[in-house]
Short mmCIF file of C-alpha atoms in Angstrom, two decimals:
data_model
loop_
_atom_site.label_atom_id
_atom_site.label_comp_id
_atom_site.label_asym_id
_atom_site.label_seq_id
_atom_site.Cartn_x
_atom_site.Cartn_y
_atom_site.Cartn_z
CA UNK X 24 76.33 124.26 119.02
CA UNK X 25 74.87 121.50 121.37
CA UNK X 26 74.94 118.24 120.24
CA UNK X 27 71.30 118.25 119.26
CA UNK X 28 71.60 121.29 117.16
CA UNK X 29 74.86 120.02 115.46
CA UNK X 30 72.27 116.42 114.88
CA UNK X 31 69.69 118.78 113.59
CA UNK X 32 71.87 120.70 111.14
CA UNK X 33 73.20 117.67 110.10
CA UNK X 34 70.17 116.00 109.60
CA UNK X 35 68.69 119.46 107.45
CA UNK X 36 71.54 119.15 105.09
CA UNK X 37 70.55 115.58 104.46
CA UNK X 38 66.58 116.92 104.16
CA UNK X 39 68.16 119.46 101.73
CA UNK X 40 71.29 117.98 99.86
CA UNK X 41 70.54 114.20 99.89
CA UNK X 42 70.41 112.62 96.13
CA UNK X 43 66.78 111.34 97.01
CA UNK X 44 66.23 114.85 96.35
CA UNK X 45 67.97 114.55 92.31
CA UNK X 46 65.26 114.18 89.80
CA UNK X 47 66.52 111.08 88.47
CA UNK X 48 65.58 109.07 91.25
CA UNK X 49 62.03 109.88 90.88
CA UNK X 50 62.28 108.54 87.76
CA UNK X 51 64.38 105.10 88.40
CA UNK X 52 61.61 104.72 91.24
CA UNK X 53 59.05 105.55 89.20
CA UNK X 54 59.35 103.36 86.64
CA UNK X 55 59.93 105.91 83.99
CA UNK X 56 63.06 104.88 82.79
CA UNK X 57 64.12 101.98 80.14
CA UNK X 58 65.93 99.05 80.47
CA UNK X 59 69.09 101.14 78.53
CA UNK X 60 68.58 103.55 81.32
CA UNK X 61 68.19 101.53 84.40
CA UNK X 62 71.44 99.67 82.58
CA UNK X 63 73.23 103.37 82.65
CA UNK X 64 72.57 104.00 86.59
CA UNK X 65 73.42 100.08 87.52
CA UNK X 66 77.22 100.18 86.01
CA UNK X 67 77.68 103.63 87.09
CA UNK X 68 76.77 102.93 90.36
CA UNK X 69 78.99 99.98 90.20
CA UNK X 70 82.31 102.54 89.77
CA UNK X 71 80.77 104.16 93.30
CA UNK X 72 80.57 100.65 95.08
CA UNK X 73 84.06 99.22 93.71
CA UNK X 74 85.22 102.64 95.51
CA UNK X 75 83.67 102.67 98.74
CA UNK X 76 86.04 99.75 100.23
CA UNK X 77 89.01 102.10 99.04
CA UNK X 78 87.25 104.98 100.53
CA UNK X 79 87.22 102.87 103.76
CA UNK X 80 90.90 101.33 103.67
CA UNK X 81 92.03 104.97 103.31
CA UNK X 82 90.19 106.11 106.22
CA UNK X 83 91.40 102.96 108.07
CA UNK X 84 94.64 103.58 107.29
CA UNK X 85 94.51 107.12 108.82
CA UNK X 86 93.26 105.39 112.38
CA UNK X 87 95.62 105.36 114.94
CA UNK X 88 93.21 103.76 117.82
CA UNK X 89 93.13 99.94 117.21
CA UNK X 90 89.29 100.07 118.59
CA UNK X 91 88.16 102.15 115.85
CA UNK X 92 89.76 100.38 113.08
CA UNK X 93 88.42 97.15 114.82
CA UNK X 94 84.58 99.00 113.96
CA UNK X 95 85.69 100.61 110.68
CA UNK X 96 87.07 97.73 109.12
CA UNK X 97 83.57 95.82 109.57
CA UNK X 98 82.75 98.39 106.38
CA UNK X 99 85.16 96.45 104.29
CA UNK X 100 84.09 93.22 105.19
CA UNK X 101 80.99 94.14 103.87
CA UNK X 102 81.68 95.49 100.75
CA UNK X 103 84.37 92.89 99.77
CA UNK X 104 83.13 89.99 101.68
CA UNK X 105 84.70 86.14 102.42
CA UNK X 106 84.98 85.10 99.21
CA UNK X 107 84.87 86.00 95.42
CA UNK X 108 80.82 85.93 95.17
CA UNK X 109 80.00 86.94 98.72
CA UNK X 110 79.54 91.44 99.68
CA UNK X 111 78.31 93.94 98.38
CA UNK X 112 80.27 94.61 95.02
CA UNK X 113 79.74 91.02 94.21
CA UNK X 114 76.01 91.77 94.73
CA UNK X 115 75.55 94.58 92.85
CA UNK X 116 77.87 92.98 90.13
CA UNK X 117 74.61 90.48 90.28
CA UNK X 118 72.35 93.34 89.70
CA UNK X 119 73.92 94.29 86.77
CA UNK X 120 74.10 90.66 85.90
CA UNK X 121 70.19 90.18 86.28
CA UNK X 122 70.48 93.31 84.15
CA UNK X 123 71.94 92.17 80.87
CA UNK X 124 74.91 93.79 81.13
CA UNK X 125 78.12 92.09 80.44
CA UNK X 126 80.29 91.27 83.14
CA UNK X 127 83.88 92.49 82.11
CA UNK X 128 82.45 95.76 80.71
CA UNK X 129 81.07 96.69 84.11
CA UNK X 130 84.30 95.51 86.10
CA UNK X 131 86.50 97.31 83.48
CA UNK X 132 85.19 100.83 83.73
CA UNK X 133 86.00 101.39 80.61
CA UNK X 134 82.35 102.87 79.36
CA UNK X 135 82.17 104.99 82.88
CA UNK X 136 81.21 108.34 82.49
CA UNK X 137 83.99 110.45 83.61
CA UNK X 138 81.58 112.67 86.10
CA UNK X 139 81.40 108.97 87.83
CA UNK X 140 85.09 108.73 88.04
CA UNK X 141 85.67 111.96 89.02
CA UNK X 142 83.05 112.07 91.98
CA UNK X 143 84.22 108.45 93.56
CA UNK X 144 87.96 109.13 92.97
CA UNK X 145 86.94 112.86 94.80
CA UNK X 146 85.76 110.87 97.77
CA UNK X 147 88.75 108.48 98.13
CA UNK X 148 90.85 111.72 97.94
CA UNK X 149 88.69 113.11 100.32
CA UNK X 150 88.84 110.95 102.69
CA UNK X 151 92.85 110.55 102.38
CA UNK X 152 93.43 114.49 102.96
CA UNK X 153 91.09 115.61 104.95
CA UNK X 154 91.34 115.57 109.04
CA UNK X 155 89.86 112.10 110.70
CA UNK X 156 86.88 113.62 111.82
CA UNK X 157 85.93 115.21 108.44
CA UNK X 158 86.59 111.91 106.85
CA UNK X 159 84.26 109.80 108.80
CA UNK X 160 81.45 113.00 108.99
CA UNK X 161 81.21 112.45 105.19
CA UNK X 162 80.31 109.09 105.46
CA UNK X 163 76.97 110.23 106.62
CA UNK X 164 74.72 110.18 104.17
CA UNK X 165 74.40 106.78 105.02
CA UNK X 166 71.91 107.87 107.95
CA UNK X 167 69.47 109.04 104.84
CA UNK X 168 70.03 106.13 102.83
CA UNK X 169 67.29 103.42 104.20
CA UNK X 170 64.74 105.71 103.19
CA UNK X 171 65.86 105.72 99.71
CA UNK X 172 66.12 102.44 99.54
CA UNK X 173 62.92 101.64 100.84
CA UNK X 174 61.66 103.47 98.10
CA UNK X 175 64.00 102.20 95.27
CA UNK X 176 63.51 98.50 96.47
CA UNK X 177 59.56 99.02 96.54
CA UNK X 178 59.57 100.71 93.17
CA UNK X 179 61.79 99.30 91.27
CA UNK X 180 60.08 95.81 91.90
CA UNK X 181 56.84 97.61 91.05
CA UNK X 182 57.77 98.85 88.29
CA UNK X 183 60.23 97.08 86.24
CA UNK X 184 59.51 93.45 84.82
CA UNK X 185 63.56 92.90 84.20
CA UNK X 186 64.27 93.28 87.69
CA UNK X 187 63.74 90.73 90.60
CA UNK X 188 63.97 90.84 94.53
CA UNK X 189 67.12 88.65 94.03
CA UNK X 190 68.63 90.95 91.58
CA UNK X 191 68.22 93.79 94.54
CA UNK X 192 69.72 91.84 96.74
CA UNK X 193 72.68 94.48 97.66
CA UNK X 194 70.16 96.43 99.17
CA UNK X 195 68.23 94.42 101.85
CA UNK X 196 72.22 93.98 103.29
CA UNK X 197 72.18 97.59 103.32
CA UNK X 198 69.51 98.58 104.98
CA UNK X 199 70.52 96.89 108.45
CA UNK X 200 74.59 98.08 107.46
CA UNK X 201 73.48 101.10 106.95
CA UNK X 202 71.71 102.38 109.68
CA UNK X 203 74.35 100.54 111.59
CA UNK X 204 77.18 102.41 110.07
CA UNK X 205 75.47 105.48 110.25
CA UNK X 206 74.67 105.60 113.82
CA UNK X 207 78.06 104.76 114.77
CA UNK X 208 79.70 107.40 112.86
CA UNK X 209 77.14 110.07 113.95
CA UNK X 210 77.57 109.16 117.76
CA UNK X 211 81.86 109.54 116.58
CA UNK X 212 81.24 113.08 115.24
CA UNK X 213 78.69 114.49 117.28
CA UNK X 214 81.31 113.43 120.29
CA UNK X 215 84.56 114.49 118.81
CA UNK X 216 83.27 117.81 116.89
CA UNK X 217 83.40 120.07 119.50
CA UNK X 218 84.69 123.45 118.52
CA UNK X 219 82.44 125.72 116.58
CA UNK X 220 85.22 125.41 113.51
CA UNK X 221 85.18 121.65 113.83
CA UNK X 222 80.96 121.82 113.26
CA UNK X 223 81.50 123.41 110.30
CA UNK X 224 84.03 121.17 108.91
CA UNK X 225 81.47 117.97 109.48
CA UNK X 226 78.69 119.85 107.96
CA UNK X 227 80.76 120.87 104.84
CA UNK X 228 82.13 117.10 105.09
CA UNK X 229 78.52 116.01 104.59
CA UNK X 230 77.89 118.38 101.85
CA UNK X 231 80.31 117.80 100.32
CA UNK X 232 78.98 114.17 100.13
CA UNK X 233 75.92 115.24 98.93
CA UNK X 234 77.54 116.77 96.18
CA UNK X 235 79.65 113.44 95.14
CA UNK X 236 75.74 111.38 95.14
CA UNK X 237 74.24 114.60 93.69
CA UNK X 238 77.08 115.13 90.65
CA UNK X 239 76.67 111.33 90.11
CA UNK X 240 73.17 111.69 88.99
CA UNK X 241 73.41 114.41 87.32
CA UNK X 242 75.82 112.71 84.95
CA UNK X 243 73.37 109.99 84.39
CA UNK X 244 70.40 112.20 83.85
CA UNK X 245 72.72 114.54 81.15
CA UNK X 246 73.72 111.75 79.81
CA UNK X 247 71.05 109.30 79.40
CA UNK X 248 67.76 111.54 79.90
CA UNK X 249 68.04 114.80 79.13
CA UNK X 250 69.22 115.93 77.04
CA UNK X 251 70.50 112.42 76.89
CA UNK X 252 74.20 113.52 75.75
CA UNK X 253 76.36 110.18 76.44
CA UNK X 254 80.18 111.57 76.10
CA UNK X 255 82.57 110.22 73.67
CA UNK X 256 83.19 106.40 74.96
CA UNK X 257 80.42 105.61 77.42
CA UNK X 258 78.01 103.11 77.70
CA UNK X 259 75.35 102.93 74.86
CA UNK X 260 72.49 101.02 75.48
CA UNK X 261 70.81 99.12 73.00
CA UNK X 262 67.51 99.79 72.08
CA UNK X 263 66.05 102.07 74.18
CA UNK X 264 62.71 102.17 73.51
CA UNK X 265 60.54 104.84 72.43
CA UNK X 266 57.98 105.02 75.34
CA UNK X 267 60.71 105.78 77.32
CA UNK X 268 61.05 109.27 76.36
CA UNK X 269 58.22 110.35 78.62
CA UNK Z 26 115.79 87.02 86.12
CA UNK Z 27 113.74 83.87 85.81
CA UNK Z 28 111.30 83.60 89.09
CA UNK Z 29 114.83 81.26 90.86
CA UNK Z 30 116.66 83.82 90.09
CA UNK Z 31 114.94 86.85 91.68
CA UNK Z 32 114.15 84.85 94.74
CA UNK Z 33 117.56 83.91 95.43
CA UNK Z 34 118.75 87.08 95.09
CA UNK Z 35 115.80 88.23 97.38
CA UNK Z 36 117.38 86.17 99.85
CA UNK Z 37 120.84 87.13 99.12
CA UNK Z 38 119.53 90.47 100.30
CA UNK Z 39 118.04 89.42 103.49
CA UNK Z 40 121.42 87.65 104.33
CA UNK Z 41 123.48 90.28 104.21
CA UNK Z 42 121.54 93.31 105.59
CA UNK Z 43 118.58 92.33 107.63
CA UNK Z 44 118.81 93.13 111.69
CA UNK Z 45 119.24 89.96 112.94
CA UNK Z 46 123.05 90.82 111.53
CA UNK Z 47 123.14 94.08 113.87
CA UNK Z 48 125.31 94.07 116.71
CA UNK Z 49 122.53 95.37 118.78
CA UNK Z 50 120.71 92.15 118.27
CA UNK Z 51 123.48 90.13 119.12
CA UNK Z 52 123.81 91.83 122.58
CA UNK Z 53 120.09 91.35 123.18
CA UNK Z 54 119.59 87.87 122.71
CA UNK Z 55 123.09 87.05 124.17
CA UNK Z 56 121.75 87.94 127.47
CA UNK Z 57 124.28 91.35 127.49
CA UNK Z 58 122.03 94.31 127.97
CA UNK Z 59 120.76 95.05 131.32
CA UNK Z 60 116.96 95.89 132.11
CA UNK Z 61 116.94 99.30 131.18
CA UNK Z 62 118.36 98.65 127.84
CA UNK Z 63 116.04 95.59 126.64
CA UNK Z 64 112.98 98.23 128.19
CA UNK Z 65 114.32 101.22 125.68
CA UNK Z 66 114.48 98.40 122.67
CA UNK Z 67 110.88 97.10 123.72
CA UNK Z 68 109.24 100.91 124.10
CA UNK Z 69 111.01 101.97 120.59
CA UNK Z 70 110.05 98.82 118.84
CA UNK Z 71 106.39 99.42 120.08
CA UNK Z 72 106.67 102.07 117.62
CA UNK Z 73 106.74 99.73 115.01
CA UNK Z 74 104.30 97.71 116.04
CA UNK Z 75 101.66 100.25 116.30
CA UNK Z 76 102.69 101.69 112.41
CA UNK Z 77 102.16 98.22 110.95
CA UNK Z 78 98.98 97.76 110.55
CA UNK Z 79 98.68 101.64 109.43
CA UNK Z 80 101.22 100.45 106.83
CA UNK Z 81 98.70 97.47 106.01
CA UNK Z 82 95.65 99.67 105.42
CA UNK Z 83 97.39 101.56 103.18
CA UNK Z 84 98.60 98.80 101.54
CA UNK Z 85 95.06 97.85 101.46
CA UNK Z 86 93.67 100.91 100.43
CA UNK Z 87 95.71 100.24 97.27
CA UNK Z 88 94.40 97.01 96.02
CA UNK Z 89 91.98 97.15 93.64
CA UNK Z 90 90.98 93.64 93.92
CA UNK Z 91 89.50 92.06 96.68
CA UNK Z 92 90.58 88.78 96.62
CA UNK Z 93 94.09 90.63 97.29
CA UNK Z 94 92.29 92.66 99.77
CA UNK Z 95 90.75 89.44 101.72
CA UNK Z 96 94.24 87.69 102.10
CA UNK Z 97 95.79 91.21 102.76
CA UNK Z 98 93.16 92.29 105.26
CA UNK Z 99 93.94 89.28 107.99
CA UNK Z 100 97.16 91.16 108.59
CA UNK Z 101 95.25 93.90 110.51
CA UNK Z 102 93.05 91.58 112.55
CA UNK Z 103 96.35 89.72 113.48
CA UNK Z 104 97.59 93.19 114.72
CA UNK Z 105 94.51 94.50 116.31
CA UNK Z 106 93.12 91.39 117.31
CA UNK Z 107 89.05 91.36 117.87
CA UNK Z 108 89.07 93.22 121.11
CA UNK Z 109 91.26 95.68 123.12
CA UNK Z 110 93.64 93.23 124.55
CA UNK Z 111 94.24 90.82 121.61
CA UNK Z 112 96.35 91.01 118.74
CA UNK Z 113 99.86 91.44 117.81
CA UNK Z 114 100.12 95.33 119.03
CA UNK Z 115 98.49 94.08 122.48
CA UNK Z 116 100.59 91.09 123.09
CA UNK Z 117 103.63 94.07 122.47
CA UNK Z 118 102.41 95.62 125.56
CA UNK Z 119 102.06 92.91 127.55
CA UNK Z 120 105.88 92.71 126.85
CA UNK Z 121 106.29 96.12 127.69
CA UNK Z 122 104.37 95.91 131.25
CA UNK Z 123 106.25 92.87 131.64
CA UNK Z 124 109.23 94.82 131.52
CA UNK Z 125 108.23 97.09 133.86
CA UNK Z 126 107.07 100.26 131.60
CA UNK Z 127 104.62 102.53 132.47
CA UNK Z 128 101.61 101.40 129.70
CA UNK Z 129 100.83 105.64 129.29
CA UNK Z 130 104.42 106.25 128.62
CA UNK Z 131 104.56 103.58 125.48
CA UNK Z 132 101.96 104.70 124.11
CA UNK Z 133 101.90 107.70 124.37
CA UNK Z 134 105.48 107.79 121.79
CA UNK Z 135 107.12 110.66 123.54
CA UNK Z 136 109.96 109.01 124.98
CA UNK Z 137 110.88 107.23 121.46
CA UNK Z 138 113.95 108.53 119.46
CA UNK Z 139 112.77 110.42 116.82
CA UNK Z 140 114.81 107.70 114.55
CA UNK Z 141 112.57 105.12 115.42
CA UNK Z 142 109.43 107.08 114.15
CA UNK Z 143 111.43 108.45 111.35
CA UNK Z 144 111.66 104.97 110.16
CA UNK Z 145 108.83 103.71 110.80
CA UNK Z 146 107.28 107.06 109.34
CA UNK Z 147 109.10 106.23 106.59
CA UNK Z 148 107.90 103.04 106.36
CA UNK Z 149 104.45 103.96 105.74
CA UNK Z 150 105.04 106.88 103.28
CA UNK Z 151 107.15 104.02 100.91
CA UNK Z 152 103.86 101.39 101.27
CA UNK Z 153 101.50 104.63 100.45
CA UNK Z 154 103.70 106.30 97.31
CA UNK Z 155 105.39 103.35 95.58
CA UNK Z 156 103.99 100.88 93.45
CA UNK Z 157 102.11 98.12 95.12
CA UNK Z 158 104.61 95.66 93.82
CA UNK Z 159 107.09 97.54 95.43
CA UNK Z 160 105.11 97.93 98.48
CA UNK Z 161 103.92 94.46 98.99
CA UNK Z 162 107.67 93.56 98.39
CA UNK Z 163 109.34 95.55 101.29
CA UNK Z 164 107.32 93.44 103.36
CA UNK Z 165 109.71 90.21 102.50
CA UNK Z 166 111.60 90.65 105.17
CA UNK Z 167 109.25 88.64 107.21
CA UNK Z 168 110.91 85.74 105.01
CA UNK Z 169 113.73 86.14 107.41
CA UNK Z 170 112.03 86.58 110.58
CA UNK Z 171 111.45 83.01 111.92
CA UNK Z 172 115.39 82.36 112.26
CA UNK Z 173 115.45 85.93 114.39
CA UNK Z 174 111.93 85.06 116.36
CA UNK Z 175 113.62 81.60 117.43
CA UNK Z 176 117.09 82.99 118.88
CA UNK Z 177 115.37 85.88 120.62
CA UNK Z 178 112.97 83.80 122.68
CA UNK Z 179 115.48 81.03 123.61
CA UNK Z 180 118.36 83.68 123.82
CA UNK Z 181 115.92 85.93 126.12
CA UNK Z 182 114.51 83.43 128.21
CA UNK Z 183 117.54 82.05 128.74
CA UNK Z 184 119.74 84.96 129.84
CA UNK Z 185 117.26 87.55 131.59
CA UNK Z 186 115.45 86.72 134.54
CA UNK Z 187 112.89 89.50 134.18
CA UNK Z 188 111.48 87.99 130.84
CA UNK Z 189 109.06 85.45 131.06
CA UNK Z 190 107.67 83.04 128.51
CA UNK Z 191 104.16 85.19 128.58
CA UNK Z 192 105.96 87.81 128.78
CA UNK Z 193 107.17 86.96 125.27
CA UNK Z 194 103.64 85.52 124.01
CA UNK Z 195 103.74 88.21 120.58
CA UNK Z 196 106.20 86.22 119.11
CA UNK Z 197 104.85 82.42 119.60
CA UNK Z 198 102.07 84.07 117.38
CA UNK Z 199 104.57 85.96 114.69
CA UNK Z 200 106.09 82.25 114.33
CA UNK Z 201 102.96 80.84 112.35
CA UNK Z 202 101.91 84.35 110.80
CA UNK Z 203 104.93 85.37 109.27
CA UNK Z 204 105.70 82.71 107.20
CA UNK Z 205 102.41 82.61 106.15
CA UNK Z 206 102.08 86.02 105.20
CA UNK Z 207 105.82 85.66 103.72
CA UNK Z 208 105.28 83.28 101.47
CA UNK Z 209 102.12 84.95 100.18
CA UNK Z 210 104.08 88.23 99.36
CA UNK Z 211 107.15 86.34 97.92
CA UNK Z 212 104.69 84.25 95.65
CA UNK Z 213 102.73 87.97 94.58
CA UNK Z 214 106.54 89.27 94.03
CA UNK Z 215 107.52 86.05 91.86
CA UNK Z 216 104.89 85.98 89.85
CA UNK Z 217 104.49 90.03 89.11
CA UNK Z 218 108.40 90.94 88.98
CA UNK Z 219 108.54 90.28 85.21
CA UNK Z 220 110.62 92.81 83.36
CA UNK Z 221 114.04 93.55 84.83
CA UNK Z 222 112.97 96.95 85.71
CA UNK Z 223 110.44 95.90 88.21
CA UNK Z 224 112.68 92.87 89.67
CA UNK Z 225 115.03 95.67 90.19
CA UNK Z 226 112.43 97.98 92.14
CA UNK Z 227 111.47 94.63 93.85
CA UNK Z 228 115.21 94.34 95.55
CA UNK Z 229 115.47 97.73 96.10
CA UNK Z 230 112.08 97.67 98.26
CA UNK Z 231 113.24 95.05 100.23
CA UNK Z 232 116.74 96.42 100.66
CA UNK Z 233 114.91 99.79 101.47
CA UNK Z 234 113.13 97.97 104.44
CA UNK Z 235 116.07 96.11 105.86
CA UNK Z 236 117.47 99.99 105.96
CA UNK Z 237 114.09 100.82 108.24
CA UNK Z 238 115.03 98.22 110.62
CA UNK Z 239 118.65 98.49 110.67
CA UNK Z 240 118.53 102.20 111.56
CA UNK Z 241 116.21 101.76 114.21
CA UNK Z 242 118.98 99.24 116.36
CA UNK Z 243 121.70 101.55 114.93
CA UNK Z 244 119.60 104.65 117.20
CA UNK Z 245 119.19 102.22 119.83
CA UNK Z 246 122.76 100.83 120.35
CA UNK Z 247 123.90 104.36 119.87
CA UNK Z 248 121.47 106.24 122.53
CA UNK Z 249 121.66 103.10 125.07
CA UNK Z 250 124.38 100.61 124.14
CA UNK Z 251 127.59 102.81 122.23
CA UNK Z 252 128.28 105.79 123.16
CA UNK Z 253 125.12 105.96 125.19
CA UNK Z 254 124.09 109.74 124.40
CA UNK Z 255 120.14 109.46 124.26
CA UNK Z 256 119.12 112.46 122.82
CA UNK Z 257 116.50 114.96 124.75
CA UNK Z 258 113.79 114.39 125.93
CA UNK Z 259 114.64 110.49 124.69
CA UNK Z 260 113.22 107.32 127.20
CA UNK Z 261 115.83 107.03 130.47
CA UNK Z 262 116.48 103.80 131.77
CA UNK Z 263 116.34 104.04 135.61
CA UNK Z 264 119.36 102.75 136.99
CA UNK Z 265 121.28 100.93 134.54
CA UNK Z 266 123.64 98.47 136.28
CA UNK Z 267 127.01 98.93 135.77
CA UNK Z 268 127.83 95.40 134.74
CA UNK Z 269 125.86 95.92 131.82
CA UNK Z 270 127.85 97.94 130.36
CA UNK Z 271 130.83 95.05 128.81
#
């Protein structure tokens, strides 16, 4: 494959695989969920960000050219930032703030699903076994991920009197890291994935991505939708309202 | 142990088996190796160098909180500096080209005695598989680098005419960093060494690392120095003088 087609494949997986695609986005973005709901996703989510700076310290460690780490470790930064309230898992941990939830039951894990465990400790593991170039390629979701959060930003506001732009705050960082992150790590695979066998490896890399985001959501919606099954020690909101049902 | 107790015999440790003890050291700051010799230390100590901050990442990639992670991260940057010829792994190679060694050949590792990346091999697998107390604690022997750091330069610039002060610029910088970063991990040991059990693991990581770098002068006085039998395929010193051999 040329470059472009490897780009294109890439990008079809993404088109195909991406959790924009998982019903229970339609519904955060919709504004058919609860408060209880919303709640669910936000401390879930917050297992998947506390990861991500693992994820990337893992990877780092794995990088043997000095100029690389000097770009990868920018991800780290930005996730644990220069001080105790400044990146993005002290900004989420303000989302879940704005959301009522307590503090030291979202930093403890302790009422995680396990699916949410599972899929961000998969990742790390990932990341850690896999060759270089498979372990960056499956960081590339991220070039789908302004879209979504275009969407969830827009329509969460819209939709949701408990949440606030400031409360969303994690995400208007993202959307300029993202794209950033994203382009650099495509330009690194579509340059170093060269061999027919090494092609394949990115795309399953990036599947296999999809299918940590994907298995994520589908905890949440089994859990706290339908058929709304929370396993023995998770989070139980309080109160979900009726009307939320729909 | 009370926290007194541990520290001194931390230190205990470091005074009887850390390199600056080795003969090999001895002959290198006392001016009695010839070119040849102090250019097969500097190529197989680059190996070291460049594992550090590999070490450090997945050091990092352990800590699961990051306000740990901040203080740990600065390690890297003072290794790989912000660009291609800063930090502590590019100040190494300005030693190395100071010395006269092809740039490709150090870097490129295959000249090294396998000993030296057994070690530092070694090195990495201990920070990656034991406990982060134990990791963070085989990095005390930095707690004993500042006496070692002061001899070399004064011993080196004193007794070699083909080491400048420049030349010898990595070290001016390891004289304010590794206390710093010293006194950090002794404080973390102090205060997280409670039961006997993990003061115990605590002196045996630090006696463990004192091992890495004594083996790697043991390879090096025994390929160059005593009896001089590099093994194959092992860096060759062009021309070694004979007078360097008292």
């Amino acid at each position: 494959m040329s470059a472009a087609e490897l780009e294109a494949r890439l990008r079809a997986i993404g088109a195909e695989r991406y959790h924009d695609r998982h019903p229970f986005h339609a519904l955060l973005h919709g504004g058919r969920l609860d408060r209880g709901q919303v709640q669910a996703w936000a401390l879930n989510r917050y297992e998947y960000q506390r990861c991500i700076p693992l994820k990337d310290a893992a990877l780092l460690a794995r990088i043997e050219d000095p100029q690389l780490r000097r770009v990868w470790r920018q991800r780290i930064v930005d996730h644990d930032g220069d001080g105790p309230d400044e990146g993005g898992i002290a900004r989420w941990l303000r989302l879940t703030d704005a959301l009522g939830l307590d503090r030291e039951l979202v930093e403890s894990g302790r009422a995680l699903l396990p699916a949410t465990r599972f899929a961000a400790q998969a990742y790390i593991r990932f990341v850690r076994e896999r060759s270089l170039l498979e372990a960056i390629a499956s960081s590339l979701t991220e070039l789908f991920a302004p879209t979504i959060i275009g969407q969830r930003v827009a329509g969460m506001l819209a939709n949701y009197d408990f949440v606030s732009k400031q409360a969303l705050a994690y995400f208007d960082s993202r959307l300029h890291q993202a794209p950033q992150d994203a382009n650099f790590a495509l330009d690194y695979v579509l340059r170093h994935a060269r061999t027919r066998e090494q092609q394949d490896a990115v795309c399953a890399a990036l599947r296999f991505k999809c299918d940590v985001l994907w298995s994520m959501l589908d905890a949440l919606h089994f859990a706290y939708v339908e058929p709304r099954l929370p396993p023995p020690g998770a989070f139980l909101p309080q109160a979900c309202s009726p009307e939320s049902d729909a």
